[in-house]
Amino acid sequence: EKGGFDHFTIKEIHEQPKALRDTMTSRIVAGQKVKLDDITITKEMLESYSRIYIVACGTAYNAGVVGKTAIESLAKIPVEVDVASEFRYRDPIIDSRTLLIVISQSGETADTLAVLRDSKKKGARVIAITNVVGSSVAREATDVFYTWAGPEIGVASTKAYLTMLIAVYTIALHFAELLGTMTDEETDVIKKEMLLLPDKVSKVIEQKENIQKFALKIHGEKDVFFIGRGLDYAVAIEAALKLKELTYIHADAYPGGELKHGPIALIEKNTSVLASLTQRSLMDKMHSNLKEVTSRGAKVMVVTYESNKTVDSFVDTAVHIPETIDLLAPVLAVVPMQLLSYYVCSFKGLDVDKPRNLAKSVTVE
Ligand code: F6R
């Protein structure tokens, strides 16, 4: 059942191109409007919402961070993103002018479900993004977006996360089309790029040897730092979570610009720093951040576009990913980070599919 792979986690990482294709099928077609049969929100409804919240836990929250940028930049509606266990106890402002988007792979996460129920009671409309047909969030939400990742057995989420990104992009495009915030030409550029992602993910996976070598260098570390700006910060938080879960190495993620506000105090000779570098308008700023850490002797791995050779001269390992538009780059940039965590885990001889203390579905608070 592991289809020739040693573990479910690595099998599921390799299944990502298919998961992306399946999740886009019939929804994203070049030259056509986005088709979302299970989301019946109209233009008028959308115009009536004063705010959108995206609420989730763990990896699903990390996908929500990308969702905020996607909806704000394409549909021009302000979005707040929060973790469910915080949101539910902070007395958020919810009424009939609120649209809530919950994201949950399993559809059973206790805190996420509680937010859905409370918000519905207060009159909010709820869209659920979930991977499990008939799950609690799917049954109780007003509208559902099913990701088609297929069953995810590895406790650490990989392919489900990638399909959640497709879900938030698709919803953002749909909202942009309903509200007319983009021209057909503009939305078409994004759709065409989305359709190229599955093949590009396969190309990223082909770089596994390069990533494995860096994993060997850092597998004995106690701390690893991840940095990025904009959507690369969203990649950094997901990468840090994956490393913690799979390898038990302490990992933290920081926005590049925050380094000098504290974390740089921790950087010394041989500290491991990983950076995602895909947001073109922030490239130069990230190059400066990288120099700040390499000049202090940090070991650095960077994930960046094929065209960005500038970094090759001053970092230990550069993983080059195919070009795409910046908005979609997290789909490609996170894959080397998943592989890195997988290889570090296997060098340490840990149980990759079932990390200690974690459960696939967290149905209690
Ligand atoms: C991380 C991971 C967890 C889940 C979180 C939410 O790899 O698996 O952080 O993402 O427990 O789970 P769902 O998406 O089922 O609500």
mmCIF file of C-alpha atoms and ligand atoms in Angstrom:
data_model
loop_
_atom_site.group_PDB
_atom_site.id
_atom_site.type_symbol
_atom_site.label_atom_id
_atom_site.label_comp_id
_atom_site.label_asym_id
_atom_site.label_seq_id
_atom_site.Cartn_x
_atom_site.Cartn_y
_atom_site.Cartn_z
ATOM 1 C CA GLU A 1 0.000 0.000 0.000
ATOM 2 C CA LYS A 2 3.050 2.270 0.225
ATOM 3 C CA GLY A 3 3.421 1.813 -3.511
ATOM 4 C CA GLY A 4 7.134 1.042 -3.432
ATOM 5 C CA PHE A 5 7.995 3.879 -1.042
ATOM 6 C CA ASP A 6 9.477 3.329 2.426
ATOM 7 C CA HIS A 7 6.913 5.515 4.164
ATOM 8 C CA PHE A 8 3.523 7.074 3.585
ATOM 9 C CA THR A 9 4.940 10.565 4.070
ATOM 10 C CA ILE A 10 7.360 10.297 1.136
ATOM 11 C CA LYS A 11 4.704 8.579 -0.954
ATOM 12 C CA GLU A 12 2.326 11.444 -0.219
ATOM 13 C CA ILE A 13 4.971 14.042 -1.096
ATOM 14 C CA HIS A 14 5.284 12.298 -4.482
ATOM 15 C CA GLU A 15 1.519 12.233 -4.894
ATOM 16 C CA GLN A 16 1.334 16.018 -4.775
ATOM 17 C CA PRO A 17 1.237 16.628 -8.542
ATOM 18 C CA LYS A 18 -1.786 14.330 -8.809
ATOM 19 C CA ALA A 19 -3.437 15.877 -5.743
ATOM 20 C CA LEU A 20 -3.077 19.322 -7.300
ATOM 21 C CA ARG A 21 -4.441 18.145 -10.640
ATOM 22 C CA ASP A 22 -7.424 16.438 -9.030
ATOM 23 C CA THR A 23 -8.220 19.500 -6.927
ATOM 24 C CA MET A 24 -8.169 21.793 -9.981
ATOM 25 C CA THR A 25 -10.083 19.475 -12.324
ATOM 26 C CA SER A 26 -13.255 21.082 -13.692
ATOM 27 C CA ARG A 27 -12.747 24.103 -11.431
ATOM 28 C CA ILE A 28 -9.798 25.770 -13.129
ATOM 29 C CA VAL A 29 -10.011 25.801 -16.911
ATOM 30 C CA ALA A 30 -8.098 28.317 -19.022
ATOM 31 C CA GLY A 31 -10.419 30.778 -20.727
ATOM 32 C CA GLN A 32 -13.368 29.939 -18.477
ATOM 33 C CA LYS A 33 -14.747 31.336 -15.241
ATOM 34 C CA VAL A 34 -13.906 29.409 -12.076
ATOM 35 C CA LYS A 35 -16.496 26.720 -11.436
ATOM 36 C CA LEU A 36 -17.394 26.050 -7.808
ATOM 37 C CA ASP A 37 -20.625 24.117 -7.633
ATOM 38 C CA ASP A 38 -20.664 23.841 -3.844
ATOM 39 C CA ILE A 39 -20.176 27.535 -3.192
ATOM 40 C CA THR A 40 -23.376 29.440 -3.863
ATOM 41 C CA ILE A 41 -22.326 32.892 -2.688
ATOM 42 C CA THR A 42 -23.527 35.626 -5.044
ATOM 43 C CA LYS A 43 -21.985 38.963 -5.966
ATOM 44 C CA GLU A 44 -24.577 40.744 -3.779
ATOM 45 C CA MET A 45 -23.759 38.599 -0.762
ATOM 46 C CA LEU A 46 -20.077 39.111 -1.229
ATOM 47 C CA GLU A 47 -20.573 42.870 -1.430
ATOM 48 C CA SER A 48 -22.479 42.781 1.844
ATOM 49 C CA TYR A 49 -19.662 41.243 3.889
ATOM 50 C CA SER A 50 -17.697 43.733 5.915
ATOM 51 C CA ARG A 51 -14.978 41.233 6.735
ATOM 52 C CA ILE A 52 -13.685 37.777 6.002
ATOM 53 C CA TYR A 53 -12.032 35.605 8.635
ATOM 54 C CA ILE A 54 -9.958 32.555 7.821
ATOM 55 C CA VAL A 55 -9.686 30.292 10.867
ATOM 56 C CA ALA A 56 -7.830 26.971 11.227
ATOM 57 C CA CYS A 57 -5.127 25.121 13.201
ATOM 58 C CA GLY A 58 -1.570 24.028 12.451
ATOM 59 C CA THR A 59 -0.773 23.446 8.812
ATOM 60 C CA ALA A 60 -4.281 24.462 7.786
ATOM 61 C CA TYR A 61 -3.682 27.813 9.501
ATOM 62 C CA ASN A 62 -0.457 28.150 7.531
ATOM 63 C CA ALA A 63 -2.465 27.671 4.325
ATOM 64 C CA GLY A 64 -4.844 30.335 5.616
ATOM 65 C CA VAL A 65 -1.988 32.824 5.799
ATOM 66 C CA VAL A 66 -1.520 32.355 2.043
ATOM 67 C CA GLY A 67 -5.301 32.620 1.632
ATOM 68 C CA LYS A 68 -5.342 36.053 3.238
ATOM 69 C CA THR A 69 -2.842 37.414 0.717
ATOM 70 C CA ALA A 70 -4.627 35.699 -2.183
ATOM 71 C CA ILE A 71 -8.070 37.093 -1.346
ATOM 72 C CA GLU A 72 -6.799 40.551 -0.488
ATOM 73 C CA SER A 73 -4.684 40.881 -3.602
ATOM 74 C CA LEU A 74 -7.149 39.376 -6.084
ATOM 75 C CA ALA A 75 -10.582 40.216 -4.662
ATOM 76 C CA LYS A 76 -9.599 43.297 -2.624
ATOM 77 C CA ILE A 77 -11.535 42.277 0.465
ATOM 78 C CA PRO A 78 -9.814 42.638 3.856
ATOM 79 C CA VAL A 79 -9.136 39.280 5.479
ATOM 80 C CA GLU A 80 -8.084 38.378 9.000
ATOM 81 C CA VAL A 81 -6.505 35.024 9.667
ATOM 82 C CA ASP A 82 -6.359 33.415 13.090
ATOM 83 C CA VAL A 83 -5.768 30.103 14.829
ATOM 84 C CA ALA A 84 -9.028 28.541 15.967
ATOM 85 C CA SER A 85 -8.067 28.083 19.624
ATOM 86 C CA GLU A 86 -7.296 31.818 19.862
ATOM 87 C CA PHE A 87 -10.147 33.081 17.735
ATOM 88 C CA ARG A 88 -12.863 31.286 19.668
ATOM 89 C CA TYR A 89 -11.884 32.847 22.992
ATOM 90 C CA ARG A 90 -11.133 36.377 21.881
ATOM 91 C CA ASP A 91 -14.722 37.497 21.434
ATOM 92 C CA PRO A 92 -14.368 38.227 17.720
ATOM 93 C CA ILE A 93 -16.808 40.552 15.985
ATOM 94 C CA ILE A 94 -19.189 38.253 14.107
ATOM 95 C CA ASP A 95 -22.566 39.015 12.577
ATOM 96 C CA SER A 96 -24.477 38.472 9.367
ATOM 97 C CA ARG A 97 -21.972 40.642 7.520
ATOM 98 C CA THR A 98 -19.191 38.186 8.360
ATOM 99 C CA LEU A 99 -17.901 35.518 6.032
ATOM 100 C CA LEU A 100 -15.924 32.805 7.758
ATOM 101 C CA ILE A 101 -13.656 30.394 5.902
ATOM 102 C CA VAL A 102 -12.547 27.407 7.969
ATOM 103 C CA ILE A 103 -9.800 25.107 6.719
ATOM 104 C CA SER A 104 -9.449 21.569 8.073
ATOM 105 C CA GLN A 105 -7.958 18.566 6.315
ATOM 106 C CA SER A 106 -9.764 16.104 8.589
ATOM 107 C CA GLY A 107 -12.852 18.242 9.033
ATOM 108 C CA GLU A 108 -12.977 17.139 12.672
ATOM 109 C CA THR A 109 -10.598 19.480 14.517
ATOM 110 C CA ALA A 110 -12.359 20.452 17.759
ATOM 111 C CA ASP A 111 -11.380 24.129 17.904
ATOM 112 C CA THR A 112 -12.091 24.723 14.218
ATOM 113 C CA LEU A 113 -15.469 23.060 14.500
ATOM 114 C CA ALA A 114 -16.311 25.133 17.581
ATOM 115 C CA VAL A 115 -15.516 28.346 15.681
ATOM 116 C CA LEU A 116 -17.732 27.206 12.807
ATOM 117 C CA ARG A 117 -20.648 26.503 15.171
ATOM 118 C CA ASP A 118 -20.330 29.731 17.192
ATOM 119 C CA SER A 119 -20.028 31.840 14.063
ATOM 120 C CA LYS A 120 -23.037 30.252 12.401
ATOM 121 C CA LYS A 121 -25.088 30.909 15.524
ATOM 122 C CA LYS A 122 -24.145 34.570 15.279
ATOM 123 C CA GLY A 123 -25.309 34.724 11.665
ATOM 124 C CA ALA A 124 -22.080 34.289 9.717
ATOM 125 C CA ARG A 125 -21.901 32.379 6.479
ATOM 126 C CA VAL A 126 -19.290 29.629 6.581
ATOM 127 C CA ILE A 127 -17.231 28.133 3.778
ATOM 128 C CA ALA A 128 -15.372 24.953 4.751
ATOM 129 C CA ILE A 129 -12.251 23.787 2.960
ATOM 130 C CA THR A 130 -11.749 20.122 3.825
ATOM 131 C CA ASN A 131 -10.329 16.910 2.449
ATOM 132 C CA VAL A 132 -12.857 14.549 4.013
ATOM 133 C CA VAL A 133 -16.242 14.112 2.386
ATOM 134 C CA GLY A 134 -19.052 14.131 4.917
ATOM 135 C CA SER A 135 -16.795 15.288 7.781
ATOM 136 C CA SER A 136 -18.292 17.439 10.539
ATOM 137 C CA VAL A 137 -17.136 20.757 9.088
ATOM 138 C CA ALA A 138 -18.357 19.714 5.640
ATOM 139 C CA ARG A 139 -21.801 18.833 7.001
ATOM 140 C CA GLU A 140 -22.204 21.933 9.116
ATOM 141 C CA ALA A 141 -20.785 24.635 6.850
ATOM 142 C CA THR A 142 -22.976 26.608 4.470
ATOM 143 C CA ASP A 143 -20.662 26.008 1.525
ATOM 144 C CA VAL A 144 -17.928 23.423 0.975
ATOM 145 C CA PHE A 145 -14.747 23.296 -1.070
ATOM 146 C CA TYR A 146 -13.435 19.736 -1.148
ATOM 147 C CA THR A 147 -9.737 19.298 -1.722
ATOM 148 C CA TRP A 148 -9.028 16.090 -3.608
ATOM 149 C CA ALA A 149 -5.747 15.131 -1.990
ATOM 150 C CA GLY A 150 -6.925 11.566 -1.366
ATOM 151 C CA PRO A 151 -6.428 9.935 2.040
ATOM 152 C CA GLU A 152 -3.447 11.345 3.923
ATOM 153 C CA ILE A 153 -1.954 8.729 6.255
ATOM 154 C CA GLY A 154 1.282 10.455 7.322
ATOM 155 C CA VAL A 155 0.506 12.450 10.451
ATOM 156 C CA ALA A 156 2.422 15.484 9.181
ATOM 157 C CA SER A 157 0.387 17.093 6.451
ATOM 158 C CA THR A 158 2.010 17.405 3.028
ATOM 159 C CA LYS A 159 -0.271 16.828 0.048
ATOM 160 C CA ALA A 160 -3.311 18.125 1.926
ATOM 161 C CA TYR A 161 -1.480 21.406 2.559
ATOM 162 C CA LEU A 162 -0.695 21.841 -1.135
ATOM 163 C CA THR A 163 -4.314 21.260 -2.095
ATOM 164 C CA MET A 164 -5.445 23.760 0.561
ATOM 165 C CA LEU A 165 -3.340 26.334 -1.256
ATOM 166 C CA ILE A 166 -5.149 25.489 -4.491
ATOM 167 C CA ALA A 167 -8.434 25.895 -2.602
ATOM 168 C CA VAL A 168 -7.625 29.387 -1.354
ATOM 169 C CA TYR A 169 -6.344 30.512 -4.756
ATOM 170 C CA THR A 170 -9.469 29.184 -6.442
ATOM 171 C CA ILE A 171 -11.787 30.876 -3.959
ATOM 172 C CA ALA A 172 -9.845 34.146 -4.303
ATOM 173 C CA LEU A 173 -10.161 33.971 -8.097
ATOM 174 C CA HIS A 174 -13.861 33.171 -7.820
ATOM 175 C CA PHE A 175 -14.424 36.187 -5.571
ATOM 176 C CA ALA A 176 -12.430 38.386 -7.946
ATOM 177 C CA GLU A 177 -14.629 37.224 -10.826
ATOM 178 C CA LEU A 178 -17.834 37.823 -8.888
ATOM 179 C CA LEU A 179 -16.764 41.299 -7.815
ATOM 180 C CA GLY A 180 -15.091 42.240 -11.107
ATOM 181 C CA THR A 181 -11.842 43.265 -9.457
ATOM 182 C CA MET A 182 -9.786 41.689 -12.264
ATOM 183 C CA THR A 183 -10.075 41.456 -16.022
ATOM 184 C CA ASP A 184 -10.558 38.066 -17.715
ATOM 185 C CA GLU A 185 -7.016 38.382 -19.086
ATOM 186 C CA GLU A 186 -5.620 38.877 -15.602
ATOM 187 C CA THR A 187 -7.447 35.933 -14.068
ATOM 188 C CA ASP A 188 -6.491 33.799 -17.056
ATOM 189 C CA VAL A 189 -2.787 34.376 -16.451
ATOM 190 C CA ILE A 190 -3.208 32.966 -12.946
ATOM 191 C CA LYS A 191 -5.302 29.993 -14.103
ATOM 192 C CA LYS A 192 -2.766 29.033 -16.747
ATOM 193 C CA GLU A 193 0.041 29.233 -14.206
ATOM 194 C CA MET A 194 -1.961 27.150 -11.737
ATOM 195 C CA LEU A 195 -2.413 24.436 -14.345
ATOM 196 C CA LEU A 196 1.370 24.264 -14.790
ATOM 197 C CA LEU A 197 2.017 23.715 -11.074
ATOM 198 C CA PRO A 198 1.670 19.894 -10.996
ATOM 199 C CA ASP A 199 4.491 19.396 -13.530
ATOM 200 C CA LYS A 200 6.607 21.991 -11.769
ATOM 201 C CA VAL A 201 6.160 20.224 -8.426
ATOM 202 C CA SER A 202 7.474 17.043 -10.099
ATOM 203 C CA LYS A 203 10.529 19.018 -11.236
ATOM 204 C CA VAL A 204 11.121 20.236 -7.682
ATOM 205 C CA ILE A 205 10.965 16.679 -6.361
ATOM 206 C CA GLU A 206 13.693 15.700 -8.854
ATOM 207 C CA GLN A 207 16.092 17.842 -6.811
ATOM 208 C CA LYS A 208 15.914 15.511 -3.866
ATOM 209 C CA GLU A 209 19.592 14.545 -3.824
ATOM 210 C CA ASN A 210 20.674 18.130 -3.369
ATOM 211 C CA ILE A 211 18.220 18.502 -0.487
ATOM 212 C CA GLN A 212 19.283 15.189 1.046
ATOM 213 C CA LYS A 213 22.886 16.416 1.176
ATOM 214 C CA PHE A 214 21.883 19.511 3.107
ATOM 215 C CA ALA A 215 19.730 17.351 5.411
ATOM 216 C CA LEU A 216 22.833 15.328 6.249
ATOM 217 C CA LYS A 217 24.641 18.530 7.209
ATOM 218 C CA ILE A 218 21.969 19.709 9.627
ATOM 219 C CA HIS A 219 20.531 16.514 11.068
ATOM 220 C CA GLY A 220 22.548 16.821 14.279
ATOM 221 C CA GLU A 221 21.408 20.390 14.975
ATOM 222 C CA LYS A 222 19.367 21.535 17.953
ATOM 223 C CA ASP A 223 17.943 24.694 16.369
ATOM 224 C CA VAL A 224 17.086 25.687 12.832
ATOM 225 C CA PHE A 225 15.826 29.085 11.675
ATOM 226 C CA PHE A 226 13.544 29.743 8.735
ATOM 227 C CA ILE A 227 13.191 33.168 7.190
ATOM 228 C CA GLY A 228 11.143 34.720 4.422
ATOM 229 C CA ARG A 229 9.192 37.847 3.526
ATOM 230 C CA GLY A 230 5.609 38.128 2.322
ATOM 231 C CA LEU A 231 4.398 34.768 1.036
ATOM 232 C CA ASP A 232 7.843 33.360 1.749
ATOM 233 C CA TYR A 233 7.147 33.969 5.417
ATOM 234 C CA ALA A 234 4.060 31.769 4.998
ATOM 235 C CA VAL A 235 6.370 29.096 3.540
ATOM 236 C CA ALA A 236 8.772 29.591 6.466
ATOM 237 C CA ILE A 237 6.128 28.958 9.140
ATOM 238 C CA GLU A 238 4.968 25.786 7.398
ATOM 239 C CA ALA A 239 8.572 24.626 6.883
ATOM 240 C CA ALA A 240 9.379 25.195 10.564
ATOM 241 C CA LEU A 241 6.292 23.288 11.667
ATOM 242 C CA LYS A 242 7.189 20.347 9.415
ATOM 243 C CA LEU A 243 10.758 20.214 10.739
ATOM 244 C CA LYS A 244 9.575 20.278 14.365
ATOM 245 C CA GLU A 245 7.005 17.542 13.808
ATOM 246 C CA LEU A 246 9.162 15.186 11.804
ATOM 247 C CA THR A 247 12.594 15.665 13.352
ATOM 248 C CA TYR A 248 12.024 17.042 16.881
ATOM 249 C CA ILE A 249 14.535 19.771 16.091
ATOM 250 C CA HIS A 250 13.559 23.133 17.482
ATOM 251 C CA ALA A 251 12.642 25.328 14.536
ATOM 252 C CA ASP A 252 11.404 28.896 14.367
ATOM 253 C CA ALA A 253 10.265 31.070 11.507
ATOM 254 C CA TYR A 254 10.797 34.807 11.256
ATOM 255 C CA PRO A 255 9.915 37.459 8.709
ATOM 256 C CA GLY A 256 13.259 38.511 7.195
ATOM 257 C CA GLY A 257 12.781 42.072 8.396
ATOM 258 C CA GLU A 258 12.360 40.944 12.002
ATOM 259 C CA LEU A 259 15.844 39.432 12.190
ATOM 260 C CA LYS A 260 17.480 42.571 13.427
ATOM 261 C CA HIS A 261 14.756 43.074 16.014
ATOM 262 C CA GLY A 262 15.978 40.139 18.070
ATOM 263 C CA PRO A 263 16.562 36.766 16.401
ATOM 264 C CA ILE A 264 19.894 37.796 14.902
ATOM 265 C CA ALA A 265 21.301 37.603 18.429
ATOM 266 C CA LEU A 266 21.064 33.821 18.082
ATOM 267 C CA ILE A 267 22.999 33.554 14.836
ATOM 268 C CA GLU A 268 26.572 32.356 15.221
ATOM 269 C CA LYS A 269 29.050 30.199 13.341
ATOM 270 C CA ASN A 270 27.308 27.138 11.865
ATOM 271 C CA THR A 271 23.756 28.086 12.908
ATOM 272 C CA SER A 272 21.405 26.606 10.291
ATOM 273 C CA VAL A 273 19.253 29.093 8.426
ATOM 274 C CA LEU A 274 16.809 28.203 5.670
ATOM 275 C CA ALA A 275 15.253 30.800 3.447
ATOM 276 C CA SER A 276 12.540 30.875 0.849
ATOM 277 C CA LEU A 277 13.170 33.515 -1.802
ATOM 278 C CA THR A 278 10.425 33.794 -4.383
ATOM 279 C CA GLN A 279 8.755 37.167 -3.955
ATOM 280 C CA ARG A 280 10.384 39.246 -6.678
ATOM 281 C CA SER A 281 9.758 42.656 -5.126
ATOM 282 C CA LEU A 282 11.395 41.495 -1.887
ATOM 283 C CA MET A 283 14.429 39.714 -3.397
ATOM 284 C CA ASP A 284 16.977 42.445 -2.695
ATOM 285 C CA LYS A 285 15.814 42.808 0.874
ATOM 286 C CA MET A 286 16.141 39.060 1.386
ATOM 287 C CA HIS A 287 19.621 39.052 -0.149
ATOM 288 C CA SER A 288 20.618 41.593 2.525
ATOM 289 C CA ASN A 289 19.058 39.438 5.244
ATOM 290 C CA LEU A 290 20.989 36.432 3.973
ATOM 291 C CA LYS A 291 24.239 38.377 4.022
ATOM 292 C CA GLU A 292 23.504 39.360 7.613
ATOM 293 C CA VAL A 293 23.432 35.680 8.587
ATOM 294 C CA THR A 294 26.187 34.344 6.305
ATOM 295 C CA SER A 295 28.581 37.052 7.516
ATOM 296 C CA ARG A 296 28.096 35.582 11.005
ATOM 297 C CA GLY A 297 28.984 32.114 9.715
ATOM 298 C CA ALA A 298 25.511 30.584 9.338
ATOM 299 C CA LYS A 299 25.004 27.441 7.213
ATOM 300 C CA VAL A 300 22.369 28.425 4.690
ATOM 301 C CA MET A 301 20.008 26.652 2.319
ATOM 302 C CA VAL A 302 17.937 28.794 -0.005
ATOM 303 C CA VAL A 303 14.946 27.861 -2.131
ATOM 304 C CA THR A 304 14.651 30.225 -5.057
ATOM 305 C CA TYR A 305 13.809 30.464 -8.756
ATOM 306 C CA GLU A 306 16.038 28.911 -11.419
ATOM 307 C CA SER A 307 16.846 32.399 -12.716
ATOM 308 C CA ASN A 308 18.148 33.625 -9.371
ATOM 309 C CA LYS A 309 21.805 32.623 -9.478
ATOM 310 C CA THR A 310 22.881 35.576 -7.302
ATOM 311 C CA VAL A 311 22.586 33.484 -4.151
ATOM 312 C CA ASP A 312 24.699 30.570 -5.377
ATOM 313 C CA SER A 313 27.940 32.336 -4.529
ATOM 314 C CA PHE A 314 27.198 32.993 -0.873
ATOM 315 C CA VAL A 315 25.014 30.149 0.443
ATOM 316 C CA ASP A 316 25.812 26.466 1.101
ATOM 317 C CA THR A 317 22.955 25.015 -0.873
ATOM 318 C CA ALA A 318 20.637 26.628 -3.395
ATOM 319 C CA VAL A 319 17.598 24.644 -4.454
ATOM 320 C CA HIS A 320 16.331 26.076 -7.717
ATOM 321 C CA ILE A 321 12.627 25.801 -8.463
ATOM 322 C CA PRO A 322 10.832 26.554 -11.750
ATOM 323 C CA GLU A 323 9.590 30.090 -12.280
ATOM 324 C CA THR A 324 5.991 30.924 -11.524
ATOM 325 C CA ILE A 325 4.030 33.983 -10.489
ATOM 326 C CA ASP A 326 4.843 35.095 -6.952
ATOM 327 C CA LEU A 327 1.343 34.457 -5.637
ATOM 328 C CA LEU A 328 1.616 30.765 -6.507
ATOM 329 C CA ALA A 329 5.234 30.290 -5.452
ATOM 330 C CA PRO A 330 4.453 28.785 -2.011
ATOM 331 C CA VAL A 331 3.173 25.641 -3.789
ATOM 332 C CA LEU A 332 6.651 25.058 -5.199
ATOM 333 C CA ALA A 333 8.798 26.546 -2.443
ATOM 334 C CA VAL A 334 7.385 24.400 0.340
ATOM 335 C CA VAL A 335 8.226 21.103 -1.392
ATOM 336 C CA PRO A 336 12.015 21.232 -0.786
ATOM 337 C CA MET A 337 11.213 22.069 2.842
ATOM 338 C CA GLN A 338 8.990 18.975 3.154
ATOM 339 C CA LEU A 339 11.716 16.815 1.607
ATOM 340 C CA LEU A 340 14.325 18.288 3.909
ATOM 341 C CA SER A 341 12.279 17.399 6.998
ATOM 342 C CA TYR A 342 11.705 13.911 5.619
ATOM 343 C CA TYR A 343 15.431 13.298 5.034
ATOM 344 C CA VAL A 344 16.516 14.743 8.377
ATOM 345 C CA CYS A 345 13.959 12.472 9.998
ATOM 346 C CA SER A 346 15.284 9.421 8.210
ATOM 347 C CA PHE A 347 18.912 10.293 9.068
ATOM 348 C CA LYS A 348 17.817 10.434 12.703
ATOM 349 C CA GLY A 349 16.024 7.106 12.376
ATOM 350 C CA LEU A 350 12.699 8.470 13.639
ATOM 351 C CA ASP A 351 9.196 7.279 12.813
ATOM 352 C CA VAL A 352 8.320 9.629 9.975
ATOM 353 C CA ASP A 353 4.711 8.582 9.533
ATOM 354 C CA LYS A 354 3.843 8.751 13.223
ATOM 355 C CA PRO A 355 5.778 11.421 15.100
ATOM 356 C CA ARG A 356 5.615 11.124 18.890
ATOM 357 C CA ASN A 357 2.776 12.875 20.757
ATOM 358 C CA LEU A 358 0.873 13.831 17.602
ATOM 359 C CA ALA A 359 -2.481 12.627 16.298
ATOM 360 C CA LYS A 360 -3.823 12.862 12.778
ATOM 361 C CA SER A 361 -7.136 14.229 13.919
ATOM 362 C CA VAL A 362 -7.319 16.452 17.009
ATOM 363 C CA THR A 363 -10.894 16.033 18.183
ATOM 364 C CA VAL A 364 -10.320 17.353 21.708
ATOM 365 C CA GLU A 365 -9.245 20.861 22.710
HETATM 366 C C1 F6R B 1 0.731 19.482 10.655
HETATM 367 C C2 F6R B 1 -0.533 18.901 11.020
HETATM 368 C C3 F6R B 1 -1.402 19.610 12.030
HETATM 369 C C4 F6R B 1 -2.796 19.817 11.409
HETATM 370 C C5 F6R B 1 -3.744 20.452 12.430
HETATM 371 C C6 F6R B 1 -5.095 20.758 11.828
HETATM 372 O O1 F6R B 1 1.437 18.707 9.759
HETATM 373 O O2 F6R B 1 -0.895 17.890 10.496
HETATM 374 O O3 F6R B 1 -0.831 20.822 12.411
HETATM 375 O O4 F6R B 1 -2.639 20.631 10.300
HETATM 376 O O5 F6R B 1 -3.909 19.581 13.528
HETATM 377 O O6 F6R B 1 -5.694 19.614 11.310
HETATM 378 P P1 F6R B 1 -6.907 19.680 10.328
HETATM 379 O O7 F6R B 1 -6.448 20.278 9.054
HETATM 380 O O8 F6R B 1 -7.375 18.272 10.178
HETATM 381 O O9 F6R B 1 -7.951 20.557 10.985
#
